[in-house]
Coordinates of C-alpha atoms and ligand atoms in Angstrom, one line a residue:
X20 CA 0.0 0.0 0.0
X21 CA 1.1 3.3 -1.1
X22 CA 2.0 5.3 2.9
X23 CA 0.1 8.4 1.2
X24 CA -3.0 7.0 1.1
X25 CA -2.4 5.4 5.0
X26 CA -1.8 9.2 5.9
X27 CA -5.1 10.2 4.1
X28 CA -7.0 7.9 6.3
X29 CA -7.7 10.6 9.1
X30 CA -6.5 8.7 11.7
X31 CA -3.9 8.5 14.3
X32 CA -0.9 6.1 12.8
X33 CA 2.1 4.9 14.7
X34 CA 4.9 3.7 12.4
X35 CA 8.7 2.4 13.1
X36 CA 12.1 2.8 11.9
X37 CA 14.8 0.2 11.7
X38 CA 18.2 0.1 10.2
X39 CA 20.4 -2.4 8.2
X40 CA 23.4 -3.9 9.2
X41 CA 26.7 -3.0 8.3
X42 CA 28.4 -6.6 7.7
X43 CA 27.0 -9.7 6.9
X44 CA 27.1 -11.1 10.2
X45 CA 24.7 -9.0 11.9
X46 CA 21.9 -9.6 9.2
X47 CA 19.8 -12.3 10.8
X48 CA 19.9 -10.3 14.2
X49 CA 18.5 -7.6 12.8
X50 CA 16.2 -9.3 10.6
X51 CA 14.5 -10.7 13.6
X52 CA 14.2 -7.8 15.4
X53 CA 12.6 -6.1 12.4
X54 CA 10.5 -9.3 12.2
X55 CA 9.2 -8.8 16.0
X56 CA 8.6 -5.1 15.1
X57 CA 6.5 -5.8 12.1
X58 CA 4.5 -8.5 14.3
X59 CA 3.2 -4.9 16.3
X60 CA 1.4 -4.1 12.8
X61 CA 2.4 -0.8 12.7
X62 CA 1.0 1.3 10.0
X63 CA 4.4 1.1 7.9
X64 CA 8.1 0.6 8.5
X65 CA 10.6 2.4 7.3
X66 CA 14.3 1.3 6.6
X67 CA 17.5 3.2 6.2
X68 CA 20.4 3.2 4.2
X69 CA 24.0 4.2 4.8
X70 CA 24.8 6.5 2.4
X71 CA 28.2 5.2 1.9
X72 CA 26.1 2.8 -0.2
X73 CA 27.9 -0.2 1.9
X74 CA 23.8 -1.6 3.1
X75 CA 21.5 -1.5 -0.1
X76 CA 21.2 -4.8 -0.4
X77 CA 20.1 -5.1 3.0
X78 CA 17.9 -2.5 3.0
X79 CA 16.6 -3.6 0.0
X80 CA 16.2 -7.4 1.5
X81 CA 15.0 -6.1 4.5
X82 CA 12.0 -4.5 3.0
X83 CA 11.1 -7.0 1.0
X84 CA 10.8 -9.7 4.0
X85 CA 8.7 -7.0 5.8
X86 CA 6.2 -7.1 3.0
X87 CA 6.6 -10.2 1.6
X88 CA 6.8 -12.1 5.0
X89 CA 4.9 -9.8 7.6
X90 CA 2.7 -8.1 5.0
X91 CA 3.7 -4.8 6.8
X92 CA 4.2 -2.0 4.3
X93 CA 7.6 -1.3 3.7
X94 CA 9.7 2.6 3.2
X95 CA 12.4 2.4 1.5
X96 CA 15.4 4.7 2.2
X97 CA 17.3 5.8 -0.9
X98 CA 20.2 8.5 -0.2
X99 CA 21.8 9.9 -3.6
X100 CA 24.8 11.9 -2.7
X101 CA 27.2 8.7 -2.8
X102 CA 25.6 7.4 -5.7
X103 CA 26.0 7.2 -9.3
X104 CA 22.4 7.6 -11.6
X105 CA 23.6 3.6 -12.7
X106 CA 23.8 2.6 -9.1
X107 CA 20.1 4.5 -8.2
X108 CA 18.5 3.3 -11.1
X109 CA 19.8 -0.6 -10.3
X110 CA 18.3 0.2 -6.9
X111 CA 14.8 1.2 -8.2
X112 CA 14.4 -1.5 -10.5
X113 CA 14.9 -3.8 -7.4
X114 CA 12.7 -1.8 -4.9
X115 CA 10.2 -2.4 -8.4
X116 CA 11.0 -6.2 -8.0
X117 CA 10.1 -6.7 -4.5
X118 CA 7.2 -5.1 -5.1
X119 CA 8.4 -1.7 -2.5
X120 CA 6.2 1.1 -3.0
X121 CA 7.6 4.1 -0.9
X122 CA 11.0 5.2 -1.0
X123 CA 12.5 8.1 1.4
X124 CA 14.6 9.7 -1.1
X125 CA 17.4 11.8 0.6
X126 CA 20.6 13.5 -0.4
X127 CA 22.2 11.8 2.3
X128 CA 25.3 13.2 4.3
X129 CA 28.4 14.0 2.4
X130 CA 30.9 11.4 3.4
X131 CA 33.8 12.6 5.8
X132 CA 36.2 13.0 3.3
X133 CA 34.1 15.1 0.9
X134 CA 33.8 12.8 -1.9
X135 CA 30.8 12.9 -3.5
X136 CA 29.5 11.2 -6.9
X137 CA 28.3 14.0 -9.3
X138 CA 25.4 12.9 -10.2
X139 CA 23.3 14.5 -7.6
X140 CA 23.4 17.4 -5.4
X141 CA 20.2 18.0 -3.6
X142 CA 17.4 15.2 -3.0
X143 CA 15.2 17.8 -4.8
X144 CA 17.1 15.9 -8.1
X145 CA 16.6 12.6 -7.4
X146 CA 12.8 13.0 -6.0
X147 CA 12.3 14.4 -9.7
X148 CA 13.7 11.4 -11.4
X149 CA 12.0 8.5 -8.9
X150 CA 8.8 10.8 -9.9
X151 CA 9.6 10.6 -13.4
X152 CA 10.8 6.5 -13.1
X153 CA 7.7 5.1 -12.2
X154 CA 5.0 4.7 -10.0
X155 CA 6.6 5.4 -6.2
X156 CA 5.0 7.0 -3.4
X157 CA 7.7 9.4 -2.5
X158 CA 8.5 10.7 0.6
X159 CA 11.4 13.2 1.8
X160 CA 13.3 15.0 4.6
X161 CA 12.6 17.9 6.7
X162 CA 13.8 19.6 9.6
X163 CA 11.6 21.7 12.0
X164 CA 14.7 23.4 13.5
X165 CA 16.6 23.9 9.7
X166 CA 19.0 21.9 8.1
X167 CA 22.3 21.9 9.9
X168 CA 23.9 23.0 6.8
X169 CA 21.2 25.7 6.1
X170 CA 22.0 29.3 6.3
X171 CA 18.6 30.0 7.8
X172 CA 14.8 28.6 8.2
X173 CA 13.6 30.2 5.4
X174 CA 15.8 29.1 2.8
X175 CA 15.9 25.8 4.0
X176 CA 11.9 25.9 3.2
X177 CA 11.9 27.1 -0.2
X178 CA 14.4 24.3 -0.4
X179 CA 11.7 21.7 0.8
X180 CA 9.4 23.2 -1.3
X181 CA 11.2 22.4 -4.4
X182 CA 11.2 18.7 -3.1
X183 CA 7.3 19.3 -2.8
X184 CA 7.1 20.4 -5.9
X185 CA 9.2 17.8 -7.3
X186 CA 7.1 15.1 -6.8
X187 CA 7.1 13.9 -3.2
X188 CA 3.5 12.8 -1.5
X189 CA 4.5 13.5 2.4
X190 CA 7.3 14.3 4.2
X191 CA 9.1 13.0 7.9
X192 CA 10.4 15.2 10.5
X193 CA 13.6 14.8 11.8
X194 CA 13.5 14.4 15.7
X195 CA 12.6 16.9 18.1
X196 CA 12.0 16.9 21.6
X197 CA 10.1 19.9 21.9
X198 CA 6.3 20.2 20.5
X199 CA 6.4 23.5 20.1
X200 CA 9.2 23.5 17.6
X201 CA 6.6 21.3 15.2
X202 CA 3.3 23.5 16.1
X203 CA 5.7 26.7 14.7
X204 CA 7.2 24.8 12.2
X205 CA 3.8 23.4 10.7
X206 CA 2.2 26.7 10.7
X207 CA 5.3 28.1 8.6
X208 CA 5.2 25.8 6.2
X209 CA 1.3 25.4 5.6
X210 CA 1.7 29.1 5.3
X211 CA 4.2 28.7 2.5
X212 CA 1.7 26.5 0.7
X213 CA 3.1 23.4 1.2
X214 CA 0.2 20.6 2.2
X215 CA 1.4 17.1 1.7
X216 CA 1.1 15.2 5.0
X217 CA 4.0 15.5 8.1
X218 CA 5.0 12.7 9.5
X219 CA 6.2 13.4 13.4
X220 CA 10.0 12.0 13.6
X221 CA 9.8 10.7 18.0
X222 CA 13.3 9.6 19.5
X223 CA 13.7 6.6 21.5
X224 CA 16.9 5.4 21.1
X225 CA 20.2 5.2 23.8
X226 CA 21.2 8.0 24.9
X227 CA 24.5 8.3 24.1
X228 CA 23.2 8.3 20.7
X229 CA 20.1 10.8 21.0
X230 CA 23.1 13.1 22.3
X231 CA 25.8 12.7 19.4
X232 CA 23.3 12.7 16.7
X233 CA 21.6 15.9 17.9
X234 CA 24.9 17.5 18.0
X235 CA 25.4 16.7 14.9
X236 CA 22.3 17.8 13.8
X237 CA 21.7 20.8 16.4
X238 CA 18.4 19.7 17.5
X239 CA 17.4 20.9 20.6
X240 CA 17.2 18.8 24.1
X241 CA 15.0 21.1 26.5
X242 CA 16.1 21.3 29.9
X243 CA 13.2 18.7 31.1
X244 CA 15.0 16.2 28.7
X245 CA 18.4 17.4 30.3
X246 CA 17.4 16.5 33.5
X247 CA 16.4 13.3 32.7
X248 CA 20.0 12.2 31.2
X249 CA 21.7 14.0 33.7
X250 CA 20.2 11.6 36.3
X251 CA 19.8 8.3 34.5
X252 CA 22.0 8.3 31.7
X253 CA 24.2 6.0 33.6
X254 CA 21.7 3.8 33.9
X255 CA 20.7 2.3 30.7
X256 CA 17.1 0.3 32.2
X257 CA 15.9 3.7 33.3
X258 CA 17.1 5.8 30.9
X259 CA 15.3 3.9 28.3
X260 CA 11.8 3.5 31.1
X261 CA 12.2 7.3 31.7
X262 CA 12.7 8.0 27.1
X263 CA 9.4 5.6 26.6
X264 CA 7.7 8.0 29.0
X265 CA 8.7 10.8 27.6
X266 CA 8.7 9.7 24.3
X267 CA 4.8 8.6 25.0
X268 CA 3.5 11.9 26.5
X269 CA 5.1 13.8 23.5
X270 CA 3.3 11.5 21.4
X271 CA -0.4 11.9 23.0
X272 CA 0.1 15.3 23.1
X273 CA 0.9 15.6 19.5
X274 CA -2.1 13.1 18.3
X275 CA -4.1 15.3 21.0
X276 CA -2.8 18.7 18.8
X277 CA -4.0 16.8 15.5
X278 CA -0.5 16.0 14.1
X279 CA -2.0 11.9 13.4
X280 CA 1.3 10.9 11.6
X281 CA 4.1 9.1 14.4
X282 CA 6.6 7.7 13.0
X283 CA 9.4 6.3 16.0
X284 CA 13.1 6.0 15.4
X285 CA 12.8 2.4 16.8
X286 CA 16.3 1.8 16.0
X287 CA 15.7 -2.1 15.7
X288 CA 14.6 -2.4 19.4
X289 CA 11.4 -4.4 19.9
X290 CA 10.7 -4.1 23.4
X291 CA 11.1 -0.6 23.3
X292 CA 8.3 -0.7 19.9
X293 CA 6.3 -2.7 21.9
X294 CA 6.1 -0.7 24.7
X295 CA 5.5 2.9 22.8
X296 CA 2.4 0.8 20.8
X297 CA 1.4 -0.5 24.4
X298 CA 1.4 3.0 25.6
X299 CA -0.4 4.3 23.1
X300 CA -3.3 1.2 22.8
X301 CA -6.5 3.3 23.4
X302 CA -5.4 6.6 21.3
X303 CA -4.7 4.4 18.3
X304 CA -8.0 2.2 18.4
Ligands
LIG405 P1 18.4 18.0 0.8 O1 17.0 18.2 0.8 O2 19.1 17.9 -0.6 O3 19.1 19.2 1.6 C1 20.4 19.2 2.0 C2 20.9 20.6 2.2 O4 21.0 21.3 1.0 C3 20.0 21.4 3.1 O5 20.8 22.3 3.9 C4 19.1 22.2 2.1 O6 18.7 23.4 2.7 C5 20.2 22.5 1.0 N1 19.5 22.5 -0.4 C6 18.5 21.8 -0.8 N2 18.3 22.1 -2.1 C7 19.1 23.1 -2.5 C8 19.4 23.8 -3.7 N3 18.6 23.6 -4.8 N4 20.4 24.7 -3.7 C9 21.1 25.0 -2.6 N5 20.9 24.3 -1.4 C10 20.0 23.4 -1.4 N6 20.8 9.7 5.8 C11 21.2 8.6 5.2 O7 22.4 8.5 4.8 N7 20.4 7.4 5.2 C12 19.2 7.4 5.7 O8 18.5 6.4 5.6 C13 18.6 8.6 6.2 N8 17.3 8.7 6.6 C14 16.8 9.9 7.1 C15 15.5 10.0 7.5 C16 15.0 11.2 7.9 C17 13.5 11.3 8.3 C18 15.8 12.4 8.0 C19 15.2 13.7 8.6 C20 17.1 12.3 7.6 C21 17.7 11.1 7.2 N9 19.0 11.0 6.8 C22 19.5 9.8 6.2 C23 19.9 12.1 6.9 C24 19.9 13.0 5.7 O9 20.4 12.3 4.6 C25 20.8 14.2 6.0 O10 20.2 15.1 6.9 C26 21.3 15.0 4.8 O11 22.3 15.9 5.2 C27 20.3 15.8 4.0 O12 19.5 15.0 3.3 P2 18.2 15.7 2.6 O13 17.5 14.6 1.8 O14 17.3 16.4 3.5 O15 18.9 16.8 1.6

């Protein structure tokens, strides 16, 4: 099923992320924890893909076992700053194969010794030729608090609205720990015309990594979140009891605000899927 038309249902949906491994060896763990996810029946699952290009056949494989197997509906990530046109196209044609309807198309981060293939720049380039390719529900990037490599807000929206207006059917948040900084962020871009759906990016992951990867990013931890790490980060049960809670209330209090769309950045943890779905049992009947 094509995720637009799961969005265009008017109702609250609660979707998960998981990730590919790096080496051969890890595969079959993480195939079963993305198994156990998928038995949750989440709306859709998405899976990512290093942009080093190292895991497209897994994500690729992955995918196709969560719809082929678990008949869960499967997002495909496909990053593009790494990649030659050949390599995309090869990776379209076997997205087509599996029968994958949605792919994430991203730029992907630049690699950290700056080389880049030349094919494509900006994800705006490759949304346009997936659109053009065939028939993909197509989904993109955005960033309530701006692009890290964005000189400001605005720019970084016109930039999002060329993806809009490239082809791409919804769009997915990267996380944010503060409500607020979606409520403002929705209003801006609604008021720039941009309507496809918003999908609500919600952390749950360890918390050594929540904290490198939003200073990487420059997403911002509000001091309630602080105060949380600072007193159980050494203590990974919980830290992870105390970031289901918070994760949860930030959730109801977003499906309570009307934004229906959750997707969690399950980072191939079951429990911690299980859990959030458990949480959240009554608001999404
Ligand atoms: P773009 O939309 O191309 O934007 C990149 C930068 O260029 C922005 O600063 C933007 O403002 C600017 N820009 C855009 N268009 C133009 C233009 N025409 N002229 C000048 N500047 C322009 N990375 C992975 O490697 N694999 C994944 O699976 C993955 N999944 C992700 C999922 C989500 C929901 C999110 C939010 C991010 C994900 N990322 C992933 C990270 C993402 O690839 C990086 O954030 C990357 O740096 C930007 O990708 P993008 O698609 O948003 O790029």
């Amino acid at each position: 099923m094509k995720i637009k038309d799961i969005l265009g249902q008017g109702k609250p949906t609660l979707s998960f992320e998981v990730f590919p491994p790096k080496t051969e060896d890890k595969y079959e763990s993480v195939e079963r924890a993305a198994a156990e996810i998928a038995k949750l029946k989440p709306a859709f699952m998405s899976v990512t893909y290093g942009a080093g290009g190292g895991t497209s056949r897994y994500t690729v494989d992955i995918a196709s076992t969560l719809h082929h197997e678990y008949q869960v509906t499967a997002l495909a990530h496909v990053p593009c700053v790494s990649s030659t046109r050949e390599k995309v196209h090869e990776v379209l044609e076997e997205l087509k194969a599996a029968g994958i309807e949605n792919i994430l198309a991203l730029r992907g981060d630049v690699p950290k010794d700056g080389t880049v293939a030349s094919d494509y720049r900006f994800a705006s380039e490759l949304i346009r030729e997936i659109r053009a390719y065939g028939d993909f529900c197509i989904g993109a990037a955005c960033y309530p608090e701006g692009h890290v490599e964005s000189v400001s807000k605005t720019i970084d929206m016109d930039y999002l609205k060329q993806k809009v207006e490239a082809g791409c059917d919804f769009v997915t948040t990267q996380m944010f720990f503060d409500n607020n900084i979606l409520y403002n962020y929705l209003y801006r871009i609604r008021e720039k015309g941009i309507t496809v759906p918003v999908v609500a990016g919600m952390p749950v992951t360890n918390v050594k990594q929540i904290i490198r990867s939003c200073q990487l990013s420059g997403t911002y931890l509000p001091s309630r979140f602080k105060a949380i790490v600072d007193r159980f980060g050494d203590n990974p049960a919980a830290m992870k009891q105390a970031g289901i809670a918070y994760a949860t209330e930030q959730i109801i209090d977003l499906i309570a605000n009307g934004v229906d769309a959750i997707h969690v950045y399950s980072m191939n943890k079951p429990d911690v899927a299980a859990k959030i779905k458990e949480n959240l049992s009554e608001i999404l009947s």
